[in-house]
Amino acid sequence: MSFGGIDLGGTKIEARAYDAAFQELARNRIATPAESYDAMLDALHAQVQWLETIGDMQAIGLGAPGLIHPDTGVFLTANLQATGRVLRADLSGRAGRDIPVINDCRAFTLSETPAALSGQRSNTVGLVIGTGVAGGHAVDGQILPDMNGQHGEYGHLPIPASFVAAYDVPLITCGCGLTGCFETYLSGPGLQRLAKAMTGQSPTPQQALSDPDFAEVRRAWLRLAAHLIALIARTADPALIVLGGGLGMVKGLPDDLLAALDGLLLANSAPPRITQARYGDASGARGAAIFAAQQAGVA
């Protein structure tokens, strides 16, 4: 018995096959066609066909960057020629089998949630900090249902006024159309923007977090990330937050965030446990495979 997950990105489509314990068996990567939606569907179908050669393929899922409306299935994305399309129905029709589609950050969350396979009680949030900021929320190993497919868009919560005042930074209009989103200063490009606002210089995100000359920028960025953790704690109240993405995997970040949380949590409340991803860049495909298995009733 095996399961398949496909991770769809702006430049690559990676398929991974897993055994019954969701340990990797094989992988195959191809480029994401840029010319048309039909070409992208053809490439996705080719990856489905490759997975079906692994043998006894019980379920195949697709993780993709974008919002998927839970009722209509309409897919909204800024990075692919698929926005406004019904990706699950279109790919499933071409493949001749159901291919459930899940947001890539939700797939990350499922992959990093042990209860997704054990059925144990749990409350876990995945938080991916990279080019953007987003995540997912799983309770008892299942992604929570929602109305518009937008839960986990943590990067588009508003930055607290106390942070803006403390560091005297301007509010920025986000790519989503709102003003003052966490993503505008917490993402990789946002960290560069924060450094520019505070120092007049434009270091790389890695320099901003490691160079002693930007120590104040690092402290401000950690405080901002801690503000987001505190907001998640006051709304989802998870026992575990798993970090991923280029900035989310910075060495020592969980301990630094716990220290930066000082004074931001409600009185007498315990902080969530904060860890970093175990499966790294495999989490998108692995989580999509787990989601497909859940949808098929075999996980």
Tab-separated table of C-alpha atoms in Angstrom:
chain	number	residue	atom	x	y	z
A	1	MET	CA	0.000	0.000	0.000
A	2	SER	CA	1.369	3.419	-0.970
A	3	PHE	CA	0.324	7.061	-1.073
A	4	GLY	CA	1.326	9.963	-3.282
A	5	GLY	CA	1.743	13.670	-2.718
A	6	ILE	CA	2.454	16.388	-5.260
A	7	ASP	CA	3.889	19.754	-4.282
A	8	LEU	CA	3.012	22.396	-6.897
A	9	GLY	CA	5.162	25.532	-6.907
A	10	GLY	CA	5.830	28.422	-9.210
A	11	THR	CA	8.947	26.789	-10.689
A	12	LYS	CA	8.719	23.074	-9.898
A	13	ILE	CA	6.237	20.222	-9.467
A	14	GLU	CA	7.582	17.567	-7.127
A	15	ALA	CA	5.884	14.208	-6.636
A	16	ARG	CA	6.797	11.929	-3.740
A	17	ALA	CA	5.599	8.406	-3.021
A	18	TYR	CA	5.176	7.142	0.542
A	19	ASP	CA	4.636	3.790	2.200
A	20	ALA	CA	1.819	3.018	4.644
A	21	ALA	CA	3.758	4.767	7.450
A	22	PHE	CA	4.309	7.835	5.210
A	23	GLN	CA	8.008	7.221	4.884
A	24	GLU	CA	9.336	8.283	1.501
A	25	LEU	CA	9.791	5.657	-1.211
A	26	ALA	CA	10.682	7.760	-4.269
A	27	ARG	CA	10.480	11.261	-5.709
A	28	ASN	CA	10.314	12.904	-9.105
A	29	ARG	CA	10.692	16.616	-9.917
A	30	ILE	CA	9.790	18.452	-13.115
A	31	ALA	CA	9.526	22.140	-14.052
A	32	THR	CA	6.218	23.972	-13.736
A	33	PRO	CA	5.099	24.980	-17.237
A	34	ALA	CA	4.551	28.718	-17.492
A	35	GLU	CA	2.772	28.901	-20.833
A	36	SER	CA	-0.796	27.930	-19.896
A	37	TYR	CA	-3.167	26.317	-17.416
A	38	ASP	CA	-3.603	23.322	-19.733
A	39	ALA	CA	0.160	22.802	-19.875
A	40	MET	CA	0.290	22.859	-16.073
A	41	LEU	CA	-2.533	20.287	-15.910
A	42	ASP	CA	-0.635	18.086	-18.362
A	43	ALA	CA	2.462	18.253	-16.152
A	44	LEU	CA	0.450	17.470	-13.016
A	45	HIS	CA	-1.196	14.543	-14.786
A	46	ALA	CA	2.243	13.235	-15.774
A	47	GLN	CA	3.245	13.287	-12.103
A	48	VAL	CA	0.074	11.411	-11.168
A	49	GLN	CA	0.919	8.787	-13.789
A	50	TRP	CA	4.457	8.497	-12.427
A	51	LEU	CA	3.104	7.938	-8.910
A	52	GLU	CA	0.765	5.246	-10.178
A	53	THR	CA	3.783	3.237	-11.352
A	54	ILE	CA	4.905	2.844	-7.721
A	55	GLY	CA	2.230	0.208	-7.115
A	56	ASP	CA	-0.955	-0.132	-5.026
A	57	MET	CA	-1.373	3.657	-4.938
A	58	GLN	CA	-4.265	4.192	-2.533
A	59	ALA	CA	-4.601	7.982	-2.708
A	60	ILE	CA	-2.852	10.958	-4.302
A	61	GLY	CA	-3.109	14.563	-3.107
A	62	LEU	CA	-1.905	17.921	-4.376
A	63	GLY	CA	-0.543	20.798	-2.279
A	64	ALA	CA	-0.573	24.233	-3.905
A	65	PRO	CA	0.015	27.867	-2.890
A	66	GLY	CA	-3.353	29.585	-2.851
A	67	LEU	CA	-6.846	29.684	-1.394
A	68	ILE	CA	-9.305	26.908	-2.197
A	69	HIS	CA	-12.966	27.697	-1.583
A	70	PRO	CA	-14.380	24.801	0.462
A	71	ASP	CA	-17.758	24.799	-1.337
A	72	THR	CA	-17.011	25.769	-4.937
A	73	GLY	CA	-13.447	24.436	-5.149
A	74	VAL	CA	-12.387	27.615	-6.956
A	75	PHE	CA	-8.633	28.149	-6.612
A	76	LEU	CA	-7.168	31.632	-6.076
A	77	THR	CA	-3.423	32.141	-6.419
A	78	ALA	CA	-0.955	34.864	-7.339
A	79	ASN	CA	1.861	32.552	-8.473
A	80	LEU	CA	0.269	30.169	-10.972
A	81	GLN	CA	-1.873	30.310	-14.102
A	82	ALA	CA	-4.710	28.670	-12.224
A	83	THR	CA	-6.550	31.418	-10.410
A	84	GLY	CA	-10.319	31.200	-10.804
A	85	ARG	CA	-10.062	27.570	-11.908
A	86	VAL	CA	-11.520	24.474	-10.249
A	87	LEU	CA	-8.191	22.701	-9.967
A	88	ARG	CA	-9.345	19.577	-8.125
A	89	ALA	CA	-12.138	18.841	-10.595
A	90	ASP	CA	-9.998	19.605	-13.637
A	91	LEU	CA	-7.055	17.465	-12.546
A	92	SER	CA	-9.252	14.642	-11.266
A	93	GLY	CA	-11.108	14.538	-14.578
A	94	ARG	CA	-7.865	14.344	-16.510
A	95	ALA	CA	-6.365	11.702	-14.197
A	96	GLY	CA	-9.462	9.543	-13.924
A	97	ARG	CA	-9.269	9.507	-10.135
A	98	ASP	CA	-9.969	11.968	-7.332
A	99	ILE	CA	-6.994	14.211	-6.535
A	100	PRO	CA	-7.824	16.285	-3.434
A	101	VAL	CA	-6.160	19.710	-3.373
A	102	ILE	CA	-4.962	21.412	-0.191
A	103	ASN	CA	-3.246	24.723	0.470
A	104	ASP	CA	0.511	24.119	0.754
A	105	CYS	CA	0.816	25.623	4.252
A	106	ARG	CA	-2.042	23.444	5.481
A	107	ALA	CA	-0.251	20.475	3.928
A	108	PHE	CA	2.869	21.520	5.852
A	109	THR	CA	0.813	21.580	9.055
A	110	LEU	CA	-0.619	18.093	8.477
A	111	SER	CA	2.829	16.690	7.728
A	112	GLU	CA	4.253	18.169	10.928
A	113	THR	CA	1.296	17.086	13.116
A	114	PRO	CA	1.928	13.616	14.602
A	115	ALA	CA	-1.775	13.273	15.420
A	116	ALA	CA	-2.628	13.348	11.705
A	117	LEU	CA	-1.627	9.682	11.641
A	118	SER	CA	-2.209	8.635	15.250
A	119	GLY	CA	-5.697	10.047	15.807
A	120	GLN	CA	-4.652	11.425	19.188
A	121	ARG	CA	-6.117	14.611	20.634
A	122	SER	CA	-4.011	17.633	19.708
A	123	ASN	CA	-4.100	21.307	18.749
A	124	THR	CA	-1.308	22.296	16.361
A	125	VAL	CA	-0.571	25.381	14.274
A	126	GLY	CA	1.948	25.373	11.434
A	127	LEU	CA	3.581	28.727	10.706
A	128	VAL	CA	5.664	29.167	7.552
A	129	ILE	CA	7.849	32.291	7.450
A	130	GLY	CA	9.594	32.748	4.129
A	131	THR	CA	8.774	34.788	1.051
A	132	GLY	CA	5.353	35.154	2.661
A	133	VAL	CA	3.813	34.310	6.024
A	134	ALA	CA	1.030	31.740	6.325
A	135	GLY	CA	0.121	28.531	8.074
A	136	GLY	CA	-2.561	26.086	9.043
A	137	HIS	CA	-4.456	24.876	12.101
A	138	ALA	CA	-5.058	21.196	12.825
A	139	VAL	CA	-7.154	19.871	15.708
A	140	ASP	CA	-6.957	16.157	16.497
A	141	GLY	CA	-4.953	15.662	13.315
A	142	GLN	CA	-7.532	17.258	10.993
A	143	ILE	CA	-7.380	20.647	9.279
A	144	LEU	CA	-10.242	22.763	10.611
A	145	PRO	CA	-13.106	23.465	8.205
A	146	ASP	CA	-13.704	27.091	7.268
A	147	MET	CA	-16.070	29.224	5.188
A	148	ASN	CA	-13.780	30.916	2.647
A	149	GLY	CA	-10.652	28.780	2.668
A	150	GLN	CA	-8.640	31.548	4.310
A	151	HIS	CA	-7.846	30.367	7.817
A	152	GLY	CA	-4.103	30.241	8.368
A	153	GLU	CA	-3.495	33.518	6.528
A	154	TYR	CA	-1.638	34.742	9.599
A	155	GLY	CA	0.558	37.058	7.554
A	156	HIS	CA	-2.480	39.199	6.830
A	157	LEU	CA	-3.360	39.910	10.438
A	158	PRO	CA	-2.605	43.536	11.403
A	159	ILE	CA	0.627	44.503	13.121
A	160	PRO	CA	-0.066	45.838	16.647
A	161	ALA	CA	0.050	49.624	17.050
A	162	SER	CA	2.430	49.134	19.994
A	163	PHE	CA	5.067	47.648	17.655
A	164	VAL	CA	4.687	50.462	15.120
A	165	ALA	CA	5.078	53.032	17.892
A	166	ALA	CA	8.002	51.281	19.564
A	167	TYR	CA	10.095	51.051	16.388
A	168	ASP	CA	8.721	54.069	14.496
A	169	VAL	CA	8.199	52.170	11.249
A	170	PRO	CA	5.694	53.177	8.555
A	171	LEU	CA	2.637	51.102	7.738
A	172	ILE	CA	3.004	49.428	4.346
A	173	THR	CA	0.277	48.449	1.887
A	174	CYS	CA	0.447	44.674	1.511
A	175	GLY	CA	0.108	42.740	-1.726
A	176	CYS	CA	-3.273	41.516	-0.437
A	177	GLY	CA	-4.585	45.095	-0.550
A	178	LEU	CA	-4.696	45.666	3.204
A	179	THR	CA	-2.356	47.988	5.091
A	180	GLY	CA	-0.080	47.037	7.989
A	181	CYS	CA	-0.095	43.238	7.597
A	182	PHE	CA	2.481	41.160	9.494
A	183	GLU	CA	3.814	39.908	6.173
A	184	THR	CA	5.008	43.396	5.200
A	185	TYR	CA	7.751	43.247	7.875
A	186	LEU	CA	7.947	39.591	8.981
A	187	SER	CA	8.540	37.802	5.640
A	188	GLY	CA	11.948	37.663	3.954
A	189	PRO	CA	11.266	40.764	1.828
A	190	GLY	CA	9.588	42.298	4.877
A	191	LEU	CA	12.679	41.813	7.020
A	192	GLN	CA	14.708	43.666	4.411
A	193	ARG	CA	12.078	46.428	4.487
A	194	LEU	CA	12.297	46.543	8.289
A	195	ALA	CA	16.090	46.840	8.173
A	196	LYS	CA	15.800	49.656	5.619
A	197	ALA	CA	13.303	51.525	7.801
A	198	MET	CA	15.443	51.138	10.931
A	199	THR	CA	18.979	51.555	9.546
A	200	GLY	CA	18.713	52.934	6.011
A	201	GLN	CA	20.517	49.812	4.755
A	202	SER	CA	19.207	46.801	2.832
A	203	PRO	CA	20.925	43.631	4.081
A	204	THR	CA	19.853	40.174	2.976
A	205	PRO	CA	17.447	38.512	5.423
A	206	GLN	CA	20.298	36.234	6.538
A	207	GLN	CA	22.568	39.225	7.216
A	208	ALA	CA	19.807	41.003	9.120
A	209	LEU	CA	19.451	38.032	11.463
A	210	SER	CA	23.138	37.182	11.898
A	211	ASP	CA	25.303	40.292	11.460
A	212	PRO	CA	25.999	42.084	14.798
A	213	ASP	CA	25.617	45.403	12.967
A	214	PHE	CA	21.905	44.606	12.621
A	215	ALA	CA	21.329	43.322	16.158
A	216	GLU	CA	18.573	45.878	16.791
A	217	VAL	CA	16.810	44.824	13.587
A	218	ARG	CA	16.949	41.189	14.719
A	219	ARG	CA	15.463	42.122	18.118
A	220	ALA	CA	12.658	44.058	16.421
A	221	TRP	CA	11.931	41.202	14.013
A	222	LEU	CA	11.833	38.673	16.863
A	223	ARG	CA	9.481	40.917	18.808
A	224	LEU	CA	7.207	41.203	15.775
A	225	ALA	CA	7.214	37.421	15.309
A	226	ALA	CA	6.435	37.060	19.019
A	227	HIS	CA	3.461	39.415	18.601
A	228	LEU	CA	2.118	37.058	15.920
A	229	ILE	CA	2.713	34.011	18.132
A	230	ALA	CA	0.810	35.792	20.917
A	231	LEU	CA	-2.118	36.534	18.583
A	232	ILE	CA	-2.228	32.887	17.515
A	233	ALA	CA	-2.083	31.848	21.185
A	234	ARG	CA	-5.053	34.085	22.037
A	235	THR	CA	-7.180	32.813	19.144
A	236	ALA	CA	-6.264	29.202	18.315
A	237	ASP	CA	-4.591	28.519	21.709
A	238	PRO	CA	-2.458	25.672	20.286
A	239	ALA	CA	-0.313	23.411	22.417
A	240	LEU	CA	2.264	23.286	19.593
A	241	ILE	CA	3.437	25.732	16.912
A	242	VAL	CA	5.701	24.259	14.229
A	243	LEU	CA	7.852	26.707	12.266
A	244	GLY	CA	8.886	26.286	8.653
A	245	GLY	CA	10.114	28.299	5.690
A	246	GLY	CA	13.497	29.931	5.136
A	247	LEU	CA	13.257	32.275	8.108
A	248	GLY	CA	11.244	29.883	10.245
A	249	MET	CA	14.159	27.453	10.211
A	250	VAL	CA	16.764	29.952	11.498
A	251	LYS	CA	18.906	28.213	14.112
A	252	GLY	CA	17.759	28.834	17.679
A	253	LEU	CA	14.539	30.591	16.635
A	254	PRO	CA	12.145	28.650	18.942
A	255	ASP	CA	14.085	29.641	22.066
A	256	ASP	CA	14.515	33.216	20.834
A	257	LEU	CA	10.783	33.511	20.222
A	258	LEU	CA	9.905	32.194	23.664
A	259	ALA	CA	12.165	34.850	25.174
A	260	ALA	CA	10.652	37.556	22.960
A	261	LEU	CA	7.145	36.577	24.121
A	262	ASP	CA	7.817	38.156	27.510
A	263	GLY	CA	4.891	40.392	28.431
A	264	LEU	CA	2.789	39.548	25.347
A	265	LEU	CA	0.693	36.636	26.654
A	266	LEU	CA	-2.359	36.871	28.860
A	267	ALA	CA	-1.631	36.645	32.572
A	268	ASN	CA	-1.236	33.117	33.939
A	269	SER	CA	-1.303	31.518	30.459
A	270	ALA	CA	1.381	29.051	29.410
A	271	PRO	CA	3.130	29.636	26.082
A	272	PRO	CA	2.741	27.078	23.309
A	273	ARG	CA	5.604	24.715	22.636
A	274	ILE	CA	7.505	26.003	19.604
A	275	THR	CA	9.496	23.650	17.371
A	276	GLN	CA	10.907	23.637	13.851
A	277	ALA	CA	9.811	21.393	10.990
A	278	ARG	CA	11.033	17.797	10.942
A	279	TYR	CA	10.347	17.160	7.268
A	280	GLY	CA	11.557	20.437	5.746
A	281	ASP	CA	10.847	20.855	2.052
A	282	ALA	CA	9.200	17.422	1.970
A	283	SER	CA	6.285	18.617	4.090
A	284	GLY	CA	4.223	19.963	1.178
A	285	ALA	CA	4.102	16.653	-0.684
A	286	ARG	CA	3.903	14.557	2.475
A	287	GLY	CA	1.042	16.621	3.894
A	288	ALA	CA	-0.816	16.427	0.577
A	289	ALA	CA	-0.464	12.632	0.667
A	290	ILE	CA	-1.778	12.500	4.245
A	291	PHE	CA	-4.689	14.769	3.303
A	292	ALA	CA	-5.587	12.541	0.364
A	293	ALA	CA	-5.451	9.466	2.606
A	294	GLN	CA	-7.734	11.182	5.126
A	295	GLN	CA	-10.163	12.163	2.365
A	296	ALA	CA	-10.220	8.570	1.134
A	297	GLY	CA	-10.792	7.235	4.653
A	298	VAL	CA	-7.590	5.192	4.704
A	299	ALA	CA	-5.569	7.223	7.262
